[in-house]
XYZ file of C-alpha atoms in Angstrom:
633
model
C -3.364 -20.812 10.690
C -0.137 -18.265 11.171
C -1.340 -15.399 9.075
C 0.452 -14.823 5.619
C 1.033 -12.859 2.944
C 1.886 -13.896 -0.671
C 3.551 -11.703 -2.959
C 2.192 -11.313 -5.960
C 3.510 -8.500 -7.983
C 6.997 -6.767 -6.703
C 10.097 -7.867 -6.119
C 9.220 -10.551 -3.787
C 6.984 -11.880 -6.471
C 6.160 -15.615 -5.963
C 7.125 -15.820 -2.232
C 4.893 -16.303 1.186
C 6.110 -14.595 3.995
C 4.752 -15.282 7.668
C 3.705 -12.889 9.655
C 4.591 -15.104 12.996
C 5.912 -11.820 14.939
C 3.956 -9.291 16.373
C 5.056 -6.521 14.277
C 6.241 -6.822 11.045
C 7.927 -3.979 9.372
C 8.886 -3.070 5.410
C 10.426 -0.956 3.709
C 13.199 -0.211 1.756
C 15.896 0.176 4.803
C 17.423 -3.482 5.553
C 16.739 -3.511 9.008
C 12.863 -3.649 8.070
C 11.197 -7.431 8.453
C 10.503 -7.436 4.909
C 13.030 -5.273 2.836
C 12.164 -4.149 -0.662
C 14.396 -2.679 -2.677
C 12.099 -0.218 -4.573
C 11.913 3.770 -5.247
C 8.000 3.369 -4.625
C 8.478 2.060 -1.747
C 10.073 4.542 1.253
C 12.655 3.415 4.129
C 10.112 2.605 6.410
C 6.775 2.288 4.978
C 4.771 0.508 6.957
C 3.839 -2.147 9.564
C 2.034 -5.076 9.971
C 0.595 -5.564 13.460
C -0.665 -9.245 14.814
C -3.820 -8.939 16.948
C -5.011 -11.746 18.153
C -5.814 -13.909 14.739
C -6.394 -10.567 13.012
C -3.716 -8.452 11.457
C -3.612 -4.795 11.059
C -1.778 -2.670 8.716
C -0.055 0.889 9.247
C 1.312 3.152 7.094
C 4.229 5.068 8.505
C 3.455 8.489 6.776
C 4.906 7.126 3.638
C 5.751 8.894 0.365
C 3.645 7.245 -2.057
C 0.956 5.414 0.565
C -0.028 2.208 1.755
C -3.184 0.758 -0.148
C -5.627 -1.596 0.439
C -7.597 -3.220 -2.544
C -6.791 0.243 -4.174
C -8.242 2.561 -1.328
C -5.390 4.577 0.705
C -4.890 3.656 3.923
C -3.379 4.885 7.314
C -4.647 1.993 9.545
C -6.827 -0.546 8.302
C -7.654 -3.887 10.300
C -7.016 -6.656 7.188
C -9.670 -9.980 6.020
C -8.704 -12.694 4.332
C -8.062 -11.766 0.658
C -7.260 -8.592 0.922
C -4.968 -6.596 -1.215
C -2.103 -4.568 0.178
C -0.177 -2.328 -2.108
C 2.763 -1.190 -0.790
C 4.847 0.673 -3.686
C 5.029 -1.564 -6.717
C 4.559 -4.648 -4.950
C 1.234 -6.145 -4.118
C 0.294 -8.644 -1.278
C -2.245 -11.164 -1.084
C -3.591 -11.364 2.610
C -3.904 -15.164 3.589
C -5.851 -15.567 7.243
C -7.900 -18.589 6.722
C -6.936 -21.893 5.679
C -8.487 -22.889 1.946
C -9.123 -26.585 2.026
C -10.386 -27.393 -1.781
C -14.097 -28.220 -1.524
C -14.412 -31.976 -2.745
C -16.251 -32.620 -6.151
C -19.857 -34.034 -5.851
C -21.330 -37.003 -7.552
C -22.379 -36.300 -11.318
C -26.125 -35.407 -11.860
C -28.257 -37.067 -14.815
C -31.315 -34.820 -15.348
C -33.305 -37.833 -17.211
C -37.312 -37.359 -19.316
C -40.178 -38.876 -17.629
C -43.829 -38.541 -16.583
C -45.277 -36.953 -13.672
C -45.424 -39.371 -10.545
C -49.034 -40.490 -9.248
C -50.433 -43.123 -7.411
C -48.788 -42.331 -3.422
C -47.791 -39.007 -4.494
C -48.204 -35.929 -2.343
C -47.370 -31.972 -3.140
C -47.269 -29.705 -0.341
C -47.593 -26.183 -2.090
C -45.764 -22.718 -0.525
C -49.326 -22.032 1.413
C -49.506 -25.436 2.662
C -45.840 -25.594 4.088
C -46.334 -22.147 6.364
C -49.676 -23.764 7.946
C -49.487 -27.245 8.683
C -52.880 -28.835 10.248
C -52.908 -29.635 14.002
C -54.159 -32.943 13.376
C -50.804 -34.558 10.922
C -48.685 -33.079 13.865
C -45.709 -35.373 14.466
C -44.792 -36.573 18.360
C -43.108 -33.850 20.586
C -40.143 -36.300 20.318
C -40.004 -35.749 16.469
C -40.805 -32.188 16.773
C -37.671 -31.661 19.204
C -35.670 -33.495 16.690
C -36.498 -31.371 13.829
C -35.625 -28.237 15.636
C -32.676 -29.632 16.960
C -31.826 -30.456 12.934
C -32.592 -27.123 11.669
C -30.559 -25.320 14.249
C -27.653 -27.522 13.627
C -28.183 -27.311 9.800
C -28.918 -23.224 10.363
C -25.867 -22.587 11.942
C -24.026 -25.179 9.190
C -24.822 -23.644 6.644
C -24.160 -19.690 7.904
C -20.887 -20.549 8.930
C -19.964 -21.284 4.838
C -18.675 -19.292 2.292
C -18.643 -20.774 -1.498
C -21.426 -22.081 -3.265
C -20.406 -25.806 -3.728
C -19.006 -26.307 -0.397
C -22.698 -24.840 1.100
C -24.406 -27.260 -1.221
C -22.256 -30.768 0.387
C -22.770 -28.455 4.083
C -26.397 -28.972 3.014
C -26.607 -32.587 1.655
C -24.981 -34.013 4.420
C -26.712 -32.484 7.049
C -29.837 -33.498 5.329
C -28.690 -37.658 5.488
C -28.470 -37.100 8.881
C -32.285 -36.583 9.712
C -33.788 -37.514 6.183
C -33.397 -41.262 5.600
C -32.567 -40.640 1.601
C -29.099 -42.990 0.282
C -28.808 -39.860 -2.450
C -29.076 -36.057 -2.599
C -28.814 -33.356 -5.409
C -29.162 -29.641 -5.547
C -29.796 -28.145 -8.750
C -29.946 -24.401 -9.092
C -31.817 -22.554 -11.864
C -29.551 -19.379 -14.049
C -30.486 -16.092 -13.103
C -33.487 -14.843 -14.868
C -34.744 -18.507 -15.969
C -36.378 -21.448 -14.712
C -33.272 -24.003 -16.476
C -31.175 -25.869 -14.620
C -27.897 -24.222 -14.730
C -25.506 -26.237 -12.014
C -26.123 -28.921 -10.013
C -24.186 -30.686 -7.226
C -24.641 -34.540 -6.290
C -23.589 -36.215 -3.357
C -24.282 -40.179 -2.217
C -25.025 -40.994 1.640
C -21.913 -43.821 1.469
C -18.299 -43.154 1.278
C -18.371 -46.098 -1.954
C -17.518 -44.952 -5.399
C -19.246 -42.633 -7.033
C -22.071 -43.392 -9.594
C -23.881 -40.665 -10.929
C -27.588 -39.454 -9.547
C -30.406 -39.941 -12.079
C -32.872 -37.079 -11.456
C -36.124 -36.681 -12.984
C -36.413 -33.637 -15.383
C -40.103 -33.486 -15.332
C -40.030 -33.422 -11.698
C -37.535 -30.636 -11.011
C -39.272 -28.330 -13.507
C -42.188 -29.011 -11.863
C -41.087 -28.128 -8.379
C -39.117 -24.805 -10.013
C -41.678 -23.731 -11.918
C -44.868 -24.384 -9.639
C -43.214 -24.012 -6.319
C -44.628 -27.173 -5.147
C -42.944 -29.550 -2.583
C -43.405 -33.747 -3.912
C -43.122 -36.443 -1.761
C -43.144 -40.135 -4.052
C -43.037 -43.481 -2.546
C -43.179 -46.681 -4.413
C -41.975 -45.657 -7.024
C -42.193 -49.157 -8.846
C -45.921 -49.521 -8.438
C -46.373 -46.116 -10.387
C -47.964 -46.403 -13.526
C -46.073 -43.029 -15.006
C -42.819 -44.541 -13.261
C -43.387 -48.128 -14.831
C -41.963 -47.348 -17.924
C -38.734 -45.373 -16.313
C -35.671 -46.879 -18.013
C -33.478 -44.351 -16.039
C -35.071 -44.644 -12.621
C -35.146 -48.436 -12.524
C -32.045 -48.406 -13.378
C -30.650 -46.918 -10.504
C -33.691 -48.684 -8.584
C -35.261 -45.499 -6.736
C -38.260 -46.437 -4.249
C -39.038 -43.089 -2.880
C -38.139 -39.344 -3.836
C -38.482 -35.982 -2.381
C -37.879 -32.796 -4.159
C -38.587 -29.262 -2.434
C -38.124 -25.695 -4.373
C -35.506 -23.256 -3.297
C -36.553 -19.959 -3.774
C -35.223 -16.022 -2.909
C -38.619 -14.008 -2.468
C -40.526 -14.391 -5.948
C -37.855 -15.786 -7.470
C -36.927 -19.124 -7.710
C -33.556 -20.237 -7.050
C -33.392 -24.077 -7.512
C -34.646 -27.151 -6.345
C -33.634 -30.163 -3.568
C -34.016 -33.656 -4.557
C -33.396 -36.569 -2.239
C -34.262 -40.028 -2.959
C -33.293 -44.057 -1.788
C -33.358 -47.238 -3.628
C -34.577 -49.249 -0.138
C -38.267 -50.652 -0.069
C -38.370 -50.520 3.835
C -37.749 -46.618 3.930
C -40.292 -44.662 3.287
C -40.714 -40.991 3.238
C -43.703 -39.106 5.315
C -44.963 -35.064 5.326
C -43.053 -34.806 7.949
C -40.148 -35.063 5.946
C -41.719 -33.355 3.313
C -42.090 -30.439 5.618
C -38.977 -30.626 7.486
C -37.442 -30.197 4.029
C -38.996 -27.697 2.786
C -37.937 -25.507 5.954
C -34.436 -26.496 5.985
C -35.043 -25.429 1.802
C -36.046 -22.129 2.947
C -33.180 -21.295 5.274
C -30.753 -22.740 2.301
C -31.888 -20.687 -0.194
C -31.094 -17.362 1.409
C -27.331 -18.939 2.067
C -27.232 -19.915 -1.648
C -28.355 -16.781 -2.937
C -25.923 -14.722 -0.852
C -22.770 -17.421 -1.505
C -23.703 -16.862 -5.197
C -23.762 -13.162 -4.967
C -20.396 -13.058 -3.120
C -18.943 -15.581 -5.783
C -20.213 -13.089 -9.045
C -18.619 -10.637 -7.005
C -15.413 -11.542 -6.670
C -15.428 -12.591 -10.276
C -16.715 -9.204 -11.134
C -13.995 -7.866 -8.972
C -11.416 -10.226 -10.594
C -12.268 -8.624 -13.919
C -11.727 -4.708 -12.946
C -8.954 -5.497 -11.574
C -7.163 -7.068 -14.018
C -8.637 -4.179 -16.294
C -7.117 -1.706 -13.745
C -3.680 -3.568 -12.849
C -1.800 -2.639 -15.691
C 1.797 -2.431 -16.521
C 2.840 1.255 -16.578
C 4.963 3.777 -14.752
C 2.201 6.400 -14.593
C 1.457 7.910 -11.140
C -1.892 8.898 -9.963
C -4.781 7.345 -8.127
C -8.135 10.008 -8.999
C -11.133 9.479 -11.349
C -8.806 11.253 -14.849
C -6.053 8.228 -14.525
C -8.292 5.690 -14.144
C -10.276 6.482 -16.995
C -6.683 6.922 -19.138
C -5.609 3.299 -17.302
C -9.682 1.969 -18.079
C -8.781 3.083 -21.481
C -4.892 1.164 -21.790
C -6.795 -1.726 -20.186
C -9.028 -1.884 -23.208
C -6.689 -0.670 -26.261
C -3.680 -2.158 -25.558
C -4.667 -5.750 -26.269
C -5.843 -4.631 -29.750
C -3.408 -3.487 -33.156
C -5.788 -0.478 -33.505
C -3.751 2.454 -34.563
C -4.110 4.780 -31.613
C -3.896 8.870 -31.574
C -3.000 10.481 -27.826
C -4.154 14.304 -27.625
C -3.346 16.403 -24.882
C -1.296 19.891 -23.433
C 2.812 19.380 -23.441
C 3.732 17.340 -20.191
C 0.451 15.413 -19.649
C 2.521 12.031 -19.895
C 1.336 11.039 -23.656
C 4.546 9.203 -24.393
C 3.730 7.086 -20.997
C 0.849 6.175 -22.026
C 1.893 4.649 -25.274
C 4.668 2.955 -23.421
C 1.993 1.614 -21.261
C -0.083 0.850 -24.682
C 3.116 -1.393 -25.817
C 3.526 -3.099 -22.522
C 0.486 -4.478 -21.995
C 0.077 -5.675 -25.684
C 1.198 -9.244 -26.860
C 3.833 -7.191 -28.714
C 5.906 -6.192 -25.535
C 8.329 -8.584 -26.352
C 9.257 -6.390 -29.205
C 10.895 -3.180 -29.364
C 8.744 -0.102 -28.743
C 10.697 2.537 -30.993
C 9.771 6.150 -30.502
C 10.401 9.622 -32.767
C 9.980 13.123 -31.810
C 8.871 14.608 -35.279
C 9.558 17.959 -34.259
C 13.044 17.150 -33.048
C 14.786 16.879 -36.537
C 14.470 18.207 -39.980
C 12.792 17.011 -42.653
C 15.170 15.538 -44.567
C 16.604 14.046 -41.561
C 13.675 13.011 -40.299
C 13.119 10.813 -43.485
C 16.518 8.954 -42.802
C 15.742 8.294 -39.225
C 12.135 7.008 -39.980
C 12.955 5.000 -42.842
C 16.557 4.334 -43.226
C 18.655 4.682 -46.384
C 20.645 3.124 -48.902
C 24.727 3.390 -48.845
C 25.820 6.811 -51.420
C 21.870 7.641 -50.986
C 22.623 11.347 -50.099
C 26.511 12.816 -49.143
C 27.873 11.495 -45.944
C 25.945 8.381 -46.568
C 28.680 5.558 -46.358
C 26.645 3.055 -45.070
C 23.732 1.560 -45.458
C 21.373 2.260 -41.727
C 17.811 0.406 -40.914
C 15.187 3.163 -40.372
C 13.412 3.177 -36.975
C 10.051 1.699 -38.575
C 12.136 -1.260 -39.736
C 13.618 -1.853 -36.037
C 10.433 -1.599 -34.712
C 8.944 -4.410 -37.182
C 6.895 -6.704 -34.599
C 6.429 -4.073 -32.500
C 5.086 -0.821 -31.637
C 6.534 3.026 -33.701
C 5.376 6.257 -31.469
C 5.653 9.310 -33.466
C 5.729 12.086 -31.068
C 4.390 15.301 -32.130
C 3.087 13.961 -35.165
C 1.412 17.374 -36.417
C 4.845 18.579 -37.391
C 5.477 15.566 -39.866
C 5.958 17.357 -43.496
C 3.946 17.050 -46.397
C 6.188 14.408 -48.339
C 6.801 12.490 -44.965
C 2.849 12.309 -44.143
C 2.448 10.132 -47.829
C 4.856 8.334 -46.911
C 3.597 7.640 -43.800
C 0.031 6.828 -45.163
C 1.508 3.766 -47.342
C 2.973 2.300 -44.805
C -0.241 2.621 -42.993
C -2.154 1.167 -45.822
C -0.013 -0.980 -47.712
C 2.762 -2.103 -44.733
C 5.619 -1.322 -46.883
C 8.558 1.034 -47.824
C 11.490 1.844 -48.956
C 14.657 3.103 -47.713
C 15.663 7.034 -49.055
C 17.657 6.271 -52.002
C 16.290 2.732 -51.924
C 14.036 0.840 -54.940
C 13.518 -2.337 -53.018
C 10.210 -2.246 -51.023
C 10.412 -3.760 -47.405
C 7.169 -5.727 -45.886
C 6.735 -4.420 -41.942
C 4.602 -5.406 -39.387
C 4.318 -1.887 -36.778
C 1.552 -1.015 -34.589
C 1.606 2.773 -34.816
C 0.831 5.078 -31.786
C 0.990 8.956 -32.308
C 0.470 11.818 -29.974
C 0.047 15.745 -30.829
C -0.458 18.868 -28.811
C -1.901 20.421 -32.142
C -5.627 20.393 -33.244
C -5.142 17.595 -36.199
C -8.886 17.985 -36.951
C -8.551 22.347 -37.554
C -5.133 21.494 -39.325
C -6.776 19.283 -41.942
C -9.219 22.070 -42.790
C -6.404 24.495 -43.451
C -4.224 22.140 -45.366
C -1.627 21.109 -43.033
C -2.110 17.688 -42.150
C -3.677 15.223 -44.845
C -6.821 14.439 -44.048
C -6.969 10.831 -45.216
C -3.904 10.358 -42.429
C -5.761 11.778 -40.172
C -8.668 9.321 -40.420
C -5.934 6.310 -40.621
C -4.526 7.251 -37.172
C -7.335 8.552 -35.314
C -8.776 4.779 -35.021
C -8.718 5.123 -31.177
C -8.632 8.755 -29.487
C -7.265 9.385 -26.260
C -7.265 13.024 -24.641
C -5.211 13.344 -21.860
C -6.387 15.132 -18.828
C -4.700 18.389 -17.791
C -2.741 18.183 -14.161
C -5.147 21.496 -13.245
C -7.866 18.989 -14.308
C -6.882 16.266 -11.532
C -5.450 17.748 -8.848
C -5.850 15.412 -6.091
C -2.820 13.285 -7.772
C -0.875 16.360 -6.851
C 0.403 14.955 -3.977
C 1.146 12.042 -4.698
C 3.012 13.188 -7.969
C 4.854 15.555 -5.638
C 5.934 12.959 -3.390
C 6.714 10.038 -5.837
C 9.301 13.090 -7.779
C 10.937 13.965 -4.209
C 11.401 10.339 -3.512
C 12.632 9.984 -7.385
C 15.610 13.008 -6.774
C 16.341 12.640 -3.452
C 17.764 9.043 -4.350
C 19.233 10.520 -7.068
C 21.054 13.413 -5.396
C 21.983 11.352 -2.491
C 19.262 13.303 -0.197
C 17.261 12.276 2.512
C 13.781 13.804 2.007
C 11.414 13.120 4.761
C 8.510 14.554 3.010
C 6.791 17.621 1.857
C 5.110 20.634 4.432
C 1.618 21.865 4.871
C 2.284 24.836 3.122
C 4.383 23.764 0.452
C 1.086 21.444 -0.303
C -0.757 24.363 -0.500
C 1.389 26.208 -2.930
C 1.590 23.139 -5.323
C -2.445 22.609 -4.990
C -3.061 26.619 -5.665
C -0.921 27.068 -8.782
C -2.330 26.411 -12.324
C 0.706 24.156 -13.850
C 0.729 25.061 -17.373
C 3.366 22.805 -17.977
C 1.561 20.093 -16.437
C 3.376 17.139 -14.604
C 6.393 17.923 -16.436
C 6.804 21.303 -14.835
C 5.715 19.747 -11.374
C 8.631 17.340 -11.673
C 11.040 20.261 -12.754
C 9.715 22.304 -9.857
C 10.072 19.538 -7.704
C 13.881 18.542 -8.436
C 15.119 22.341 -8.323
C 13.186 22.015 -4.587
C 15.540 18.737 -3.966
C 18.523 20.379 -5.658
C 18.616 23.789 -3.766
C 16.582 23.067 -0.729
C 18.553 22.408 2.561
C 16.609 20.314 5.209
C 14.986 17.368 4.731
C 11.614 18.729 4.209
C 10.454 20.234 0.970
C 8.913 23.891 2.312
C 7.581 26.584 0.351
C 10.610 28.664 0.081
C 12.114 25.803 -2.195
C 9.415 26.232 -4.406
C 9.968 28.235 -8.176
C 8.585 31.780 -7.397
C 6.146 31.051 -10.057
C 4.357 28.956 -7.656
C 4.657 30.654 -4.581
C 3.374 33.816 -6.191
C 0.013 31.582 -7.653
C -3.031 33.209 -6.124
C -6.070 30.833 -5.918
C -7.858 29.738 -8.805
C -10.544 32.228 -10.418
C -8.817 35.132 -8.633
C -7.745 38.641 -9.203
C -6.041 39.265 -12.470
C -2.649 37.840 -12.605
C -0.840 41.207 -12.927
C -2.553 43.024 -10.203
C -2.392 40.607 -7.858
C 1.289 39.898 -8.503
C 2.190 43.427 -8.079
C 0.061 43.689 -4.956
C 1.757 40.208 -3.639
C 5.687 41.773 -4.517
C 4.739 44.899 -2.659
C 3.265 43.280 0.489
C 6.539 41.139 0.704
C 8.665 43.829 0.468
C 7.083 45.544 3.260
C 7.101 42.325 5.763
C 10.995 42.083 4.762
C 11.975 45.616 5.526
C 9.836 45.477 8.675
C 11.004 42.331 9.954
C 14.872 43.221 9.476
C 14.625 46.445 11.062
C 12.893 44.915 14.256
C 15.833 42.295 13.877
C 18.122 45.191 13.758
C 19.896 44.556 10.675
C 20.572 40.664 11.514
C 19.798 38.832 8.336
C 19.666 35.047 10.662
C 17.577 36.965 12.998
C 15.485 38.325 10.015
C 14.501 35.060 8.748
C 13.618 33.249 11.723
C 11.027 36.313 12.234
C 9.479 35.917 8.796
C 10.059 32.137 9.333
C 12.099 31.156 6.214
C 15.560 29.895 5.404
C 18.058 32.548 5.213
C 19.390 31.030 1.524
C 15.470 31.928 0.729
C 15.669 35.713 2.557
C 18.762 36.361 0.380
C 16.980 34.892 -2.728
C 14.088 37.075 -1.930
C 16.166 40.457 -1.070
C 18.033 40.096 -4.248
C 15.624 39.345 -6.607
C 13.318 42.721 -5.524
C 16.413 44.592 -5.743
C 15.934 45.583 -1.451
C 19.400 45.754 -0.736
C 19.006 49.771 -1.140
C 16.590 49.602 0.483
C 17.486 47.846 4.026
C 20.993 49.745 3.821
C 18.561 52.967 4.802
């Protein structure tokens, strides 16, 4: 098969591209195999290289990364099934051709007594130490092996639990003269049947396999091996509705087990008189049982895996614009994952900047409300009585300059989702009002009588200590118990600073599209000044330092002298105090300056190269700590 890869989030979404060349490139550039027109995603990203029937993928030193089932990647050799996320679009790595496994033939567990009369059970003991003298012929023997190593290598070449268990059956009609097979496997942590998986030795229709409940449990339970012939002469089989129905002679059934634990059981039987079963197929099957069960064990592992895996990711891929791969933003996307499906009221705490309003976005998106408006209010943005118009509309000649009559924002947002922003600076009057909405889901417009029914899913966020505020008297503290339903605190950027980087890069990709600037990436050092500083401001003030490092920087790398002087001046964390080591740091770079432009005799160009900056930064730098006196000298 021509390896593939199907889109399956992006803006190729839907689509299978082939990888038939030997390097495939994307990116956002046209000239790139497969172009997508994305910020995430840089001008050349990445590649995809064909070795062989593998396929390898390399990341080109991108701005925002190349990722592999959510791990960052620079080169990574690819499997089948495989995730590759490359900006906002995902890819689903196809290598291997999925043929769907066909069904098997239904399975009839059916009550009925024990078997006797020619009935033989070979326990566990007995199978590893078979006596010399019931030895089969050499010929036999060599057949056996010759099965087992066919069936051995049959059934570790299959992945998938039903396609192992046909792998299985049919192999087993090939040296076990049975017209029927079943496998039924027991749920983890009981001895019940919990699947099973029939299969009949002709290609004719299908009929259903009657199996014998009694005698499964038996074999699960006890670990014993049965061998039945004539079935019809038993006395306990006599009065078998089920199995002379279906007109059974002979049966085996052999326990499949995974060290003290057993796994399931293998039942074979054949409605022809002339066949008969002997220990030798007793004992073949039992060894071919104890390769199997190792294969079914693992297949079923792999297959609760990938479920498992299935799950977290679909808790983990959710719709937001938030950037940041480290332990804090998965725990705030773990958290979205399990919120936003809800109507819970939710309350986001958390410094200025920390991306609260993103995360209520991200609350509303993945919601079955996102088809309705998300409507959002800065409470500390307008005044109070203001702020009661814009929340809840009014009535025309309500107030002067009222000449119309205007929806408030909690009536646009009805089926939706209201975010009140800064919700510690709501007013007394406004936080009642607020509450009956809450309780009673309706209100009316300032100036209004009539009340209005609305259906909102309220979100708020606060930078303020709501829980201190209540004790003092300024926030209501039967509000606060109606939004504080679901708590989020959001983590500090100091707090996660390995998402620095990538923030960093994802904002200079962001402005250098804007302002029409190529930015190939961001330096060592400038790194290093971004990763030292504390960021107060959080990401906010990282994307502000950021786009003033787009806006006034001159190459096409972001290097420390673009960088606020805030930052640069940032001594490690847990340092000297602040103002001594700021005046120490201004007075060091004042001497390095004068030094360096009298060994450069004056020449300002000359000047900077020595003290390897730009010479837009040396001037920034000489007139800020006032040197121009002092050079002149």
């Amino acid at each position: 098969m021509e390896p593939k890869l199907a889109a399956v989030a992006g803006p190729r979404q839907g689509t299978v591209i082939s990888l038939g060349a030997v390097r495939t490139g994307v990116g956002r550039d046209a000239t790139n195999e497969i172009c997508l027109q994305s910020m995430w995603v840089s001008r050349r990203h990445c590649v995809f290289e064909r070795q062989g029937a593998g396929v390898t993928v390399t990341d080109l030193g991108s701005h925002n990364g190349t990722f592999v089932n959510g791990v960052p990647v620079k080169e990574r050799p690819l499997l089948h099934g495989d995730q590759v996320r490359i900006g906002d679009s995902i890819f689903l790595v196809l290598l291997l051709e999925n043929e769907p496994v066909p069904a098997g033939a239904p399975v009839e567990l059916k009550e009925q007594g024990m078997v006797t009369g020619s009935t033989i059970e070979l326990s566990r003991t007995a199978a590893s130490r078979s006596p010399a003298a019931s030895s089969p012929s050499s010929g036999r023997v060599e057949r056996d092996l010759s099965a087992l190593l066919r069936i051995n290598t049959a059934i570790n070449s299959i992945q998938g639990v039903q396609a192992l268990e046909r792998a299985l059956l049919e192999s087993l009609f090939e040296v076990v003269p049975a017209e029927r097979g079943a496998v039924l496997l027991a749920g983890r942590g009981s001895d019940e049947i919990a699947s099973t998986f029939g299969l009949e030795k002709d290609a004719g229709p299908v009929q259903g396999i009657r199996v014998s409940r009694t005698i499964v449990l038996r074999v699960l339970r006890e670990r014993v091996s049965i061998l039945c012939n004539d079935v019809r002469d038993s006395d306990d089989f006599g009065a078998s509705q089920s199995l002379l129905g279906a007109d059974v002679h002979s049966v085996l059934a052999v326990p499949l087990s995974f060290g003290a634990r057993p796994l399931g059981v293998v039942y074979l039987d054949t409605s022809r008189p002339k066949i008969r079963f002997d220990e030798g197929h007793l004992e073949l099957l039992t060894a071919v049982a104890g390769i199997a069960s190792v294969a079914l064990e693992n297949a079923r592992q792999i297959e609760w895996l990938e479920g498992e895996n299935r799950r977290l990711r679909q808790d983990a891929e959710v719709s937001h614009n938030m950037v940041g791969e480290g332990s804090a933003m998965a725990a705030v996307l773990g958290f979205v994952a399990k919120a936003a499906p809800t109507d819970s009221t939710v309350l986001i705490t958390g410094e200025s900047g920390t991306g609260k309003e993103l995360v209520a976005r991200a609350l509303h998106q993945n919601s079955p409300r996102a088809a309705r408006p998300f409507v959002a209010i800065n409470c500390a943005a307008l005044a109070e009585t203001l702020l009661e118009s814009e929340m809840f509309g009014h009535e025309r000649g309500a107030f002067t300059g009222a000449v119309l009559q205007k929806k408030g924002k909690i009536e646009v947002a009805d089926g939706g989702t209201l975010f009140l922003d800064e919700v510690g600076e709501l007013a007394p009057a406004l936080q009642a009002k607020l509450l009956r909405v809450l309780q009673e889901h309706v209100f009316e417009r300032v100036g209004g009588t009539r009340p209005i029914k609305v259906d909102v899913r309220l979100i708020t966020a606060t930078n303020r200590d709501l829980k201190e505020m209540t004790r003092t008297g300024g926030f209501r503290e039967d509000l606060f118990y109606r939004i504080n339903v679901v708590a989020l605190e959001m983590p500090t950027l100091r707090a996660r600073r390995e998402d620095i980087p990538l923030l960093a890069r994802y904002f200079a990709s962001k402005y250098g599209e804007r302002c029409n600037r190529r930015i190939a990436g961001i330096s060592g050092g400038a790194l290093d000044c971004l990763m030292r500083y504390e960021w107060p401001g959080n990401v906010r003030e990282l994307e502000n330092a950021i786009e003033r490092a787009v806006v006034l920087g001159s190459g096409e790398m972001i290097r420390p002298e673009d960088l606020p002087e805030s930052v640069l001046e940032a001594g490690p964390p847990g340092g000297p105090p602040v103002t001594r080591y700021h005046e120490s740091l201004q007075e060091t770079k004042k001497q390095l300056i004068v030094k360096a432009f009298k060994e450069a005799g004056g020449n300002y160009v000359e000047t900077a190269r020595l003290l390897d900056v730009h010479p837009n930064y040396l001037h920034r730098l000489i007139r800020n700590m006032d040197l121009k006196g002092l050079l002149r000298k």
